[in-house]
Short mmCIF file of C-alpha atoms in Angstrom, two decimals:
data_model
loop_
_atom_site.label_atom_id
_atom_site.label_comp_id
_atom_site.label_asym_id
_atom_site.label_seq_id
_atom_site.Cartn_x
_atom_site.Cartn_y
_atom_site.Cartn_z
CA MET K 1495 -5.01 3.46 -17.42
CA ALA K 1496 -5.29 7.19 -17.08
CA SER K 1497 -2.32 9.23 -18.16
CA VAL K 1498 -1.28 12.74 -17.21
CA HIS K 1499 0.99 14.61 -19.61
CA ASN K 1500 3.42 17.17 -18.27
CA ALA K 1501 6.00 18.47 -20.75
CA SER K 1502 7.89 15.36 -21.85
CA LEU K 1503 6.90 13.32 -18.77
CA THR K 1504 4.00 10.88 -18.95
CA VAL K 1505 2.64 9.57 -15.65
CA GLU K 1506 0.39 6.53 -15.62
CA LYS K 1507 -1.71 5.38 -12.70
CA SER K 1508 -0.86 1.81 -11.78
CA PHE K 1509 -2.54 -0.10 -8.96
CA GLU K 1510 0.28 -2.67 -8.95
CA ALA K 1511 2.97 0.01 -8.62
CA TYR K 1512 0.96 1.67 -5.82
CA ARG K 1513 0.48 -1.67 -4.02
CA LYS K 1514 4.22 -2.30 -4.16
CA TRP K 1515 4.98 1.20 -2.89
CA VAL K 1516 2.62 0.76 0.08
CA ALA K 1517 4.12 -2.66 0.88
CA MET K 1518 7.66 -1.27 0.81
CA GLU K 1519 6.73 1.80 2.89
CA ALA K 1520 5.07 -0.58 5.38
CA GLY K 1521 8.32 -2.55 5.69
CA PHE K 1522 7.37 -5.55 3.56
CA PHE K 1523 10.34 -5.59 1.22
CA ARG K 1524 13.59 -7.36 0.55
CA ILE K 1525 16.90 -5.92 -0.56
CA VAL K 1526 18.15 -7.08 -3.95
CA VAL K 1527 21.79 -6.68 -4.95
CA PHE K 1528 22.57 -6.74 -8.66
CA PRO K 1529 25.81 -8.03 -10.23
CA ASN K 1530 26.97 -4.45 -10.84
CA GLY K 1531 26.63 -3.70 -7.12
CA ALA K 1532 23.42 -1.69 -7.43
CA VAL K 1533 21.03 -2.19 -4.52
CA LYS K 1534 17.25 -1.96 -4.78
CA LYS K 1535 14.28 -2.49 -2.48
CA GLU K 1536 11.71 -4.90 -3.91
CA ALA K 1537 8.21 -5.42 -2.50
CA LYS K 1538 7.68 -8.86 -1.03
CA SER K 1539 5.20 -11.10 -2.77
CA ILE K 1540 2.01 -11.25 -0.72
CA SER K 1541 -0.30 -14.25 -0.62
CA PHE K 1542 -3.34 -13.71 1.58
CA ALA K 1543 -4.24 -17.39 1.21
CA LYS K 1544 -0.95 -18.40 2.86
CA MET K 1545 -1.11 -15.83 5.70
CA ASP K 1546 -2.32 -16.61 9.17
CA ASP K 1547 -4.42 -14.05 11.07
CA ASN K 1548 -1.40 -12.51 12.81
CA GLU K 1549 0.53 -12.00 9.55
CA PHE K 1550 -2.54 -10.47 7.89
CA SER K 1551 -3.16 -8.15 10.86
CA GLU K 1552 0.47 -7.01 10.80
CA LEU K 1553 0.35 -6.32 7.05
CA TYR K 1554 -3.05 -4.61 7.27
CA ARG K 1555 -2.08 -2.34 10.19
CA ALA K 1556 1.29 -1.36 8.68
CA SER K 1557 -0.31 -0.69 5.27
CA PHE K 1558 -3.20 1.26 6.80
CA ASN K 1559 -0.71 3.44 8.70
CA VAL K 1560 1.16 4.26 5.48
CA ILE K 1561 -2.04 5.10 3.63
CA TRP K 1562 -3.38 7.10 6.59
CA ASN K 1563 -0.21 9.16 6.89
CA GLN K 1564 0.13 9.79 3.16
CA ILE K 1565 -3.48 10.20 2.00
CA LEU K 1566 -6.43 9.39 4.23
CA HIS K 1567 -5.72 11.96 6.95
CA LYS K 1568 -6.62 14.61 4.38
CA TYR K 1569 -10.14 13.18 3.88
CA PHE K 1570 -11.19 11.76 7.27
CA GLU K 1571 -11.42 13.35 10.72
CA SER K 1572 -9.90 10.29 12.41
CA GLU K 1573 -8.40 6.88 11.75
CA ALA K 1574 -11.60 5.38 13.19
CA ASP K 1575 -13.67 7.18 10.53
CA ALA K 1576 -11.37 5.86 7.81
CA GLU K 1577 -11.57 2.33 9.27
CA ARG K 1578 -15.38 2.52 9.22
CA ALA K 1579 -15.28 3.55 5.55
CA VAL K 1580 -12.96 0.62 4.75
CA ASN K 1581 -15.23 -1.81 6.61
CA ASN K 1582 -18.30 -0.44 4.79
CA LEU K 1583 -16.56 -0.92 1.44
CA LEU K 1584 -15.50 -4.45 2.39
CA GLY K 1585 -19.12 -5.18 3.29
CA PHE K 1586 -20.13 -4.31 -0.27
CA ALA K 1587 -17.41 -6.55 -1.70
CA SER K 1588 -18.59 -9.73 0.00
#
């Protein structure tokens, strides 16, 4: 993991933390209440193997929208261009 040092703060890049953030921003979370009354959002566990096509499409679209609005719009002219890049990358993965 890469680390960035800033004064006494150390920031580490974490794919798992990022995945959870995207899931929560996309609305895939549950609310957890602790015994002391504290409330926290927690990303839902995601199992692609257990999802049907509709569930996957909903998760994909909501996640893509989060990533588009936060990051991708800075690097692509349109959502269609970003989608093409994703599909090209997925083509290399299979």
